[in-house]
Coordinates of C-alpha atoms and ligand atoms in Angstrom, one line a residue:
M103 CA -16.2 1.5 39.3
A104 CA -18.7 -0.8 40.8
I105 CA -19.4 -3.3 38.1
K106 CA -19.5 -7.0 39.0
S107 CA -17.5 -9.5 37.0
L108 CA -19.0 -12.7 35.8
T109 CA -17.4 -14.8 38.5
E110 CA -19.0 -12.6 41.2
L111 CA -22.5 -13.1 39.8
P112 CA -25.0 -15.7 41.2
V113 CA -25.5 -17.6 38.0
D114 CA -25.7 -21.3 39.1
S115 CA -28.7 -22.9 37.4
K116 CA -30.2 -19.5 36.6
R117 CA -31.6 -18.1 33.3
V118 CA -28.8 -15.8 32.1
F119 CA -29.3 -13.2 29.4
V120 CA -26.0 -12.5 27.6
R121 CA -25.7 -9.6 25.2
V122 CA -23.1 -10.9 22.8
D123 CA -21.5 -9.3 19.7
F124 CA -22.2 -11.8 17.0
N125 CA -22.2 -9.1 14.3
V126 CA -20.0 -11.3 12.0
P127 CA -19.1 -10.5 8.4
Q128 CA -20.9 -12.7 5.8
D129 CA -20.5 -13.1 2.0
D130 CA -23.3 -12.6 -0.4
A131 CA -24.5 -16.2 0.1
G132 CA -24.7 -15.6 3.8
N133 CA -21.6 -17.7 4.7
I134 CA -19.7 -16.4 7.7
T135 CA -16.3 -15.2 6.5
D136 CA -14.8 -14.6 9.9
D137 CA -16.1 -16.1 13.1
S138 CA -13.7 -14.4 15.5
R139 CA -16.5 -12.6 17.3
I140 CA -18.3 -15.9 18.0
Q141 CA -15.0 -17.5 19.1
A142 CA -14.3 -14.6 21.4
A143 CA -17.5 -15.1 23.4
I144 CA -16.9 -18.9 23.9
P145 CA -15.1 -18.6 27.3
T146 CA -18.0 -16.8 28.8
I147 CA -20.5 -19.2 27.3
K148 CA -18.5 -22.2 28.5
Y149 CA -18.3 -20.8 32.0
L150 CA -22.1 -20.5 32.1
M151 CA -22.5 -24.0 30.7
E152 CA -20.2 -25.3 33.5
H153 CA -22.4 -23.5 36.0
E154 CA -25.5 -25.2 34.5
C155 CA -27.1 -22.0 33.4
R156 CA -29.9 -21.7 31.0
I157 CA -28.2 -19.4 28.5
I158 CA -30.1 -16.8 26.4
L159 CA -27.8 -15.1 23.9
A160 CA -28.8 -12.0 22.0
S161 CA -27.0 -9.9 19.4
H162 CA -27.6 -7.6 16.5
L163 CA -26.4 -8.5 13.0
G164 CA -25.9 -5.9 10.3
R165 CA -28.3 -3.0 9.8
P166 CA -31.8 -4.3 9.1
K167 CA -34.3 -1.5 8.8
G168 CA -36.3 -2.1 12.1
G169 CA -38.0 -5.3 10.9
P170 CA -37.3 -8.9 10.1
D171 CA -35.1 -9.4 7.0
P172 CA -33.9 -12.9 6.1
K173 CA -30.6 -11.5 5.0
Y174 CA -29.8 -10.6 8.6
S175 CA -31.1 -13.8 10.2
M176 CA -29.1 -15.1 13.2
E177 CA -29.6 -18.7 11.9
P178 CA -26.1 -19.0 10.3
V179 CA -24.6 -17.7 13.5
G180 CA -26.5 -20.2 15.6
L181 CA -25.4 -23.0 13.4
R182 CA -21.8 -22.0 13.7
L183 CA -22.1 -21.6 17.4
A184 CA -23.6 -25.1 17.7
Q185 CA -20.7 -26.5 15.7
I186 CA -18.1 -24.7 17.8
L187 CA -19.6 -25.9 21.1
D188 CA -20.7 -29.3 19.7
T189 CA -24.1 -28.8 21.3
E190 CA -27.7 -27.8 20.4
V191 CA -28.5 -24.1 20.0
M192 CA -32.2 -23.3 20.0
L193 CA -33.2 -20.6 17.5
P194 CA -36.6 -19.1 18.0
E195 CA -38.0 -17.2 15.0
E196 CA -38.7 -14.0 16.9
V197 CA -36.7 -11.7 19.2
V198 CA -39.4 -11.5 21.8
G199 CA -43.0 -12.9 22.2
D200 CA -44.5 -16.3 22.8
G201 CA -41.8 -18.4 21.1
P202 CA -38.8 -17.2 23.1
Q203 CA -40.9 -16.9 26.3
K204 CA -42.0 -20.6 26.1
L205 CA -38.6 -21.8 25.2
A206 CA -37.0 -19.8 28.0
A207 CA -39.5 -21.3 30.5
S208 CA -38.9 -24.9 29.3
M209 CA -35.1 -24.7 28.9
R210 CA -33.0 -27.2 30.9
D211 CA -29.8 -26.5 32.8
G212 CA -26.9 -25.9 30.4
Q213 CA -29.1 -25.4 27.3
I214 CA -28.5 -22.5 24.9
M215 CA -31.0 -20.3 23.0
L216 CA -30.0 -17.6 20.5
L217 CA -32.6 -15.0 20.0
Q218 CA -33.4 -13.6 16.6
N219 CA -31.5 -10.4 15.5
L220 CA -32.3 -7.7 18.1
R221 CA -32.6 -5.1 15.4
F222 CA -35.5 -6.9 13.9
N223 CA -37.5 -5.1 16.6
P224 CA -37.5 -1.2 16.3
G225 CA -37.5 -1.1 20.1
E226 CA -33.9 -2.1 20.2
E227 CA -32.3 1.0 18.8
K228 CA -34.9 3.3 20.4
N229 CA -34.2 1.8 23.8
D230 CA -37.9 1.2 24.1
E231 CA -39.0 0.3 27.6
G232 CA -41.7 -2.2 26.6
F233 CA -39.2 -4.1 24.5
S234 CA -36.6 -4.0 27.3
K235 CA -39.1 -5.4 29.7
Q236 CA -39.9 -8.3 27.3
L237 CA -36.2 -9.1 27.0
A238 CA -35.6 -8.8 30.7
S239 CA -38.5 -11.1 31.5
L240 CA -36.7 -13.9 29.8
A241 CA -33.9 -14.2 32.4
E242 CA -32.8 -13.6 36.0
V243 CA -29.2 -12.4 35.4
F244 CA -27.8 -10.1 32.8
V245 CA -24.2 -10.4 31.4
Q246 CA -22.8 -7.7 29.0
E247 CA -20.3 -9.4 26.6
A248 CA -20.6 -7.0 23.6
F249 CA -18.0 -4.3 24.4
G250 CA -18.4 -2.8 20.9
T251 CA -21.9 -1.7 21.8
V252 CA -21.5 -0.2 25.3
H253 CA -21.3 3.4 23.9
R254 CA -24.9 3.0 22.7
A255 CA -28.0 3.5 24.7
H256 CA -30.0 0.7 23.1
A257 CA -32.5 -1.7 24.8
S258 CA -30.1 -4.6 25.0
T259 CA -27.2 -2.5 26.3
A260 CA -28.9 0.1 28.6
G261 CA -32.6 -0.7 28.9
V262 CA -32.4 -4.4 30.0
P263 CA -29.6 -4.2 32.6
K264 CA -31.4 -1.2 34.2
L265 CA -34.3 -3.5 34.9
M266 CA -32.3 -6.3 36.4
K267 CA -30.8 -6.7 39.8
D268 CA -28.1 -9.2 39.1
K269 CA -25.9 -8.0 36.3
G270 CA -22.3 -7.7 35.3
M271 CA -19.6 -8.0 32.6
G272 CA -18.5 -11.1 30.8
F273 CA -14.8 -12.0 30.4
L274 CA -14.3 -10.0 27.2
V275 CA -15.9 -6.8 28.5
Q276 CA -13.9 -7.1 31.7
K277 CA -10.7 -7.4 29.8
E278 CA -11.5 -4.3 27.8
V279 CA -12.7 -2.3 30.7
T280 CA -9.7 -3.2 32.9
A281 CA -7.2 -2.2 30.2
L282 CA -8.9 1.0 29.1
Y283 CA -9.7 2.3 32.6
K284 CA -6.0 1.8 33.4
L285 CA -5.2 4.1 30.5
L286 CA -7.7 6.7 31.8
N287 CA -7.1 6.5 35.5
K288 CA -4.1 4.7 36.7
A289 CA -1.5 4.5 33.9
D290 CA 2.2 4.1 34.9
H291 CA 4.5 6.8 33.7
P292 CA 6.2 7.6 31.4
Y293 CA 2.9 7.4 29.6
I294 CA 3.0 7.8 25.8
A295 CA 0.2 8.1 23.3
I296 CA 0.8 7.4 19.6
V297 CA -1.9 8.8 17.3
G298 CA -2.1 8.5 13.5
G299 CA -4.6 8.1 10.8
A300 CA -6.0 10.6 8.4
K301 CA -8.3 13.1 10.1
V302 CA -7.5 15.4 13.0
S303 CA -11.2 16.3 13.2
D304 CA -12.2 12.7 14.1
K305 CA -9.7 12.5 16.9
I306 CA -9.8 16.0 18.6
A307 CA -11.8 14.7 21.6
V308 CA -9.4 11.7 22.1
L309 CA -6.3 13.9 21.7
S310 CA -7.7 16.5 24.1
N311 CA -8.5 13.9 26.8
L312 CA -5.2 12.0 26.5
L313 CA -3.3 15.3 26.5
E314 CA -4.4 15.7 30.2
K315 CA -2.9 12.3 31.1
V316 CA 0.2 11.5 29.0
D317 CA 3.8 12.6 29.2
R318 CA 4.5 12.4 25.5
L319 CA 2.3 12.5 22.4
I320 CA 3.7 11.0 19.2
I321 CA 1.8 12.0 16.1
G322 CA 2.1 10.3 12.7
G323 CA 0.0 9.6 9.6
A324 CA -1.6 12.3 7.6
M325 CA -2.7 13.9 10.9
A326 CA 0.9 14.9 11.5
Y327 CA 0.9 17.1 8.4
T328 CA -1.9 19.3 9.8
F329 CA 0.3 19.8 13.0
L330 CA 3.4 20.5 10.9
K331 CA 1.4 23.0 8.8
A332 CA 0.3 24.6 12.0
Q333 CA 4.0 25.2 12.7
G334 CA 4.5 26.8 9.3
I335 CA 6.0 23.8 7.5
D336 CA 4.9 23.2 3.9
L337 CA 4.4 19.6 2.8
G338 CA 3.6 19.8 -0.9
K339 CA 0.5 17.9 -1.9
S340 CA 0.3 16.0 1.4
R341 CA -3.1 15.6 3.0
V342 CA -3.5 18.7 5.3
E343 CA -6.8 19.3 6.9
A344 CA -7.1 23.1 6.5
D345 CA -10.2 23.3 8.8
S346 CA -8.2 21.7 11.7
I347 CA -5.1 23.9 11.6
D348 CA -6.4 26.1 14.4
T349 CA -7.4 23.1 16.4
A350 CA -3.8 21.7 15.9
K351 CA -2.4 25.0 17.2
K352 CA -4.6 24.9 20.3
I353 CA -3.5 21.3 21.0
L354 CA 0.1 22.3 20.6
K355 CA -0.4 25.2 23.0
R356 CA -2.2 23.1 25.6
A357 CA 0.6 20.5 25.4
Q358 CA 3.1 23.3 26.1
Q359 CA 1.1 24.5 29.1
R360 CA 0.9 21.0 30.5
G361 CA 4.5 20.1 29.8
V362 CA 3.5 17.3 27.4
E363 CA 6.2 16.7 24.8
I364 CA 4.7 16.5 21.3
I365 CA 6.8 14.5 18.8
L366 CA 6.1 15.0 15.1
P367 CA 7.8 13.4 12.1
V368 CA 11.1 14.8 10.9
D369 CA 11.1 13.0 7.6
H370 CA 8.7 11.4 5.3
V371 CA 8.2 8.8 2.5
A372 CA 6.6 10.7 -0.3
T373 CA 5.4 9.8 -3.8
T374 CA 3.6 11.2 -6.8
D375 CA 1.6 8.1 -7.4
L376 CA -0.1 6.7 -4.3
K377 CA -2.0 3.9 -6.1
N378 CA 1.0 2.0 -7.5
G379 CA 3.3 2.8 -4.6
S380 CA 5.9 3.8 -7.2
D381 CA 9.1 5.9 -6.7
P382 CA 8.9 6.5 -3.0
V383 CA 11.4 9.2 -1.9
N384 CA 12.6 10.0 1.5
I385 CA 12.4 13.7 2.4
S386 CA 12.8 15.9 5.4
N387 CA 10.4 18.6 6.6
R388 CA 12.6 21.3 5.2
E389 CA 12.9 20.2 1.6
F390 CA 9.4 19.0 0.7
P391 CA 8.8 19.4 -3.0
A392 CA 5.5 21.0 -4.1
D393 CA 4.5 18.1 -6.3
L394 CA 4.8 15.2 -3.9
M395 CA 2.6 13.9 -1.1
G396 CA 3.7 12.3 2.1
V397 CA 2.4 8.7 2.6
D398 CA 4.5 7.4 5.4
I399 CA 6.9 8.4 8.2
G400 CA 10.6 8.2 7.2
A401 CA 13.5 6.2 8.6
K402 CA 14.8 9.1 10.8
T403 CA 11.3 9.5 12.2
I404 CA 11.1 5.8 13.0
A405 CA 14.4 6.1 14.9
L406 CA 13.1 9.2 16.7
F407 CA 9.9 7.5 17.8
E408 CA 11.9 4.5 18.9
E409 CA 14.1 6.7 21.1
K410 CA 11.0 8.4 22.6
L411 CA 9.3 5.1 23.3
A412 CA 12.4 3.5 24.9
D413 CA 11.5 4.3 28.6
A414 CA 7.7 4.0 28.2
A415 CA 5.8 2.3 31.0
T416 CA 2.4 2.7 29.3
V417 CA 1.7 3.2 25.6
V418 CA -1.7 3.6 23.8
W419 CA -1.7 3.5 20.0
N420 CA -4.4 4.5 17.7
G421 CA -4.2 5.1 13.9
P422 CA -1.7 4.1 11.2
M423 CA 1.5 6.0 10.5
G424 CA 1.0 6.1 6.8
V425 CA -1.1 4.7 3.9
F426 CA -0.5 1.2 5.3
E427 CA -2.9 -0.4 2.9
V428 CA -0.5 0.3 0.0
P429 CA 2.9 -1.4 0.3
P430 CA 5.6 -0.2 0.8
F431 CA 3.9 2.6 2.7
N432 CA 3.1 0.2 5.5
K433 CA 6.7 0.3 6.7
G434 CA 6.2 3.0 9.3
T435 CA 3.1 1.4 10.7
D436 CA 4.8 -2.0 10.8
A437 CA 7.8 -0.5 12.6
I438 CA 5.6 0.9 15.3
A439 CA 3.9 -2.5 15.7
K440 CA 7.3 -4.1 16.1
L441 CA 8.6 -1.5 18.6
L442 CA 5.5 -2.0 20.7
A443 CA 5.7 -5.8 20.5
R444 CA 9.3 -5.6 21.9
S445 CA 8.4 -3.1 24.5
S446 CA 8.0 -4.1 28.2
A447 CA 5.4 -1.3 28.6
F448 CA 1.7 -1.8 29.2
T449 CA 0.8 -1.6 25.5
V450 CA -2.8 -1.1 24.3
I451 CA -3.7 -1.0 20.6
C452 CA -6.9 0.8 19.7
G453 CA -8.7 1.2 16.4
G454 CA -9.4 -1.1 13.5
D455 CA -6.4 -0.1 11.4
S456 CA -3.8 -0.3 14.1
A457 CA -5.2 -3.6 15.3
A458 CA -5.3 -4.9 11.7
A459 CA -1.6 -3.9 11.2
V460 CA -0.6 -5.7 14.5
K461 CA -2.6 -8.8 13.5
K462 CA -1.2 -8.9 10.0
A463 CA 2.3 -8.8 11.4
G464 CA 1.4 -11.6 13.8
L465 CA 2.2 -9.5 16.8
S466 CA -1.2 -9.3 18.6
A467 CA -0.1 -11.8 21.3
F468 CA 2.9 -9.5 22.2
M469 CA 0.6 -6.6 23.1
K470 CA -0.9 -6.2 26.6
H471 CA -4.3 -5.6 25.0
V472 CA -5.7 -5.2 21.5
S473 CA -9.0 -3.4 21.9
T474 CA -11.9 -4.7 19.7
G475 CA -14.3 -1.8 20.6
G476 CA -14.0 0.5 17.6
G477 CA -16.3 3.4 18.3
A478 CA -16.8 2.3 21.9
T479 CA -13.0 2.3 22.6
L480 CA -12.6 5.8 21.1
E481 CA -15.5 7.2 23.1
L482 CA -14.2 5.7 26.3
L483 CA -10.8 7.3 25.6
E484 CA -12.5 10.6 25.0
G485 CA -13.7 10.3 28.6
R486 CA -17.4 10.0 27.8
E487 CA -19.8 8.1 29.9
M488 CA -20.7 4.7 28.5
P489 CA -24.5 4.0 28.8
G490 CA -23.9 0.2 28.5
L491 CA -21.4 0.3 31.4
K492 CA -23.3 2.8 33.6
A493 CA -26.3 0.5 33.4
L494 CA -24.2 -2.3 34.9
E495 CA -23.2 -0.3 38.0
Ligands
AMP765 P1 -8.4 7.2 10.4 O1 -9.7 6.6 10.0 O2 -8.5 8.7 10.6 O3 -7.7 6.5 11.6 O4 -7.4 7.1 9.2 C1 -7.0 5.9 8.6 C2 -6.5 6.1 7.3 O5 -5.5 7.1 7.3 C3 -5.9 4.9 6.6 O6 -6.8 4.4 5.6 C4 -4.6 5.5 6.0 O7 -4.5 5.1 4.6 C5 -4.8 6.9 6.1 N1 -3.5 7.6 6.1 C6 -2.5 7.5 7.0 N2 -1.5 8.2 6.7 C7 -1.8 8.9 5.6 C8 -1.1 9.8 4.7 N3 0.1 10.2 5.0 N4 -1.8 10.3 3.6 C9 -3.0 9.9 3.4 N5 -3.7 9.0 4.1 C10 -3.1 8.5 5.2

C-alpha cells in the first residue's frame, strides 16, 4: 500500500492540515470526561511543532444536525489541548470562511489552530466538493490522524486528501494500519481469531473474511449459542439468533472446506437471573436445563481455549466471551485477556468491549496492538476498501 508516513512528508515550516479524532466524551456541563483521544494525537502534533509547521487541526464532535450548535463547540477541546501542550491554540468561530483563512495566512511557524466542529457544515458528511476545496485551501500538506473515521467518505477524510499532493498518515493511523494489514495480508501462522459478543448477524462479514485467512476460529459469547444450535445442541433460554442459524451452518461448512478448525464452548456459566448475577451454575452442552440462560464460558472451555491458543503466532480478538458487564460473568472474558497478555503471539484486540475488558484488567500494554477504530476496524477486517485510506494513496 502506497501511503506515506508522517516522517516521509515534506512538512518543514509548511501549513499542515491534520484530521484528528477529538470526538471526546463530555458531561452535561460540557466538561471533558476522558481526554484520551486528545492525548493520543499529541505525538503527531509535537512532531509537527518540532518541524516548525503551522498546524491546522480539524475534527468532528458529537452529532450536530448540520449546523452550528454550542453544545458541540470545539472550544473545550481547544482549551484542553492548550493545557496539555502548554501553548496557545487559536480557535476560529467558523469551520471555513474568512476567519480561518485569515488566521491560516497569518500563522507563524509552530502555531496551532483548531477549526470549529467539521459537522457544523453540512458539506462535511456529504463530502461536498466546495467544502473540501475550502478546507484544502487552508494548508499545503494533509495528515490523516483520525483512524476511527477512515471508513467514511466525508469531506475531511476523503474529499480534502484527494485535492492535495502531499498527504499521508500520522503516527496513530500508521500504527493501526500496520497492525491491521498484517492481520489481513501477512499474518504469521498458526493464526487464530477469537470472536464473541452477542450478534452473529453483525459479524458475518468479519467471520467470512477471517475464515479465509486463519487456521483456527474460536467462538464465544452469545454468538456461540447460535453455532451450537446449528449443530443441534439445545441451550435452554440462552440468546440464540434464530435468523442466523443458517448462516452459522454455512460458516461451519466453509470452515470444513478450508480446513479451519472451529472451536466452540463445551461448558457454560448459566443463570436464571442475569441482572443480579445470582446463582451461577456450570453446565455442559449436553445437560443444559430449559429454564437457564448461558451468560459466560465455563472453566473447561477456558482450558480448551488456552490449549488451542498455546502455539499461536497471531491472534485477533473481537467481542466478549460473556455478559462481562455483570460480574461474575466477566470471568471468561478476563481469562481470555490474561491468556493473550501472556502470549508471545502478535496479539491484536479489536472492538470496544474487548478493548475495555483488556484496559480494565490493566493489560493493554501487554498486547501488540489495541485497535481504537470501532466501525473502521471491523470494516477493514471485513476486507472493505477504506475511502479515507484510499484517498491517501
Ligand atoms: P457485540 O456488540 O455483538 O460485540 O456484543 C457485545 C455484547 O454481547 C455485550 O454487551 C455482552 O453483554 C453481550 N453478550 C456476550 N455474551 C453474552 C451471552 N452469553 N448472553 C447474552 N449477551 C451476551
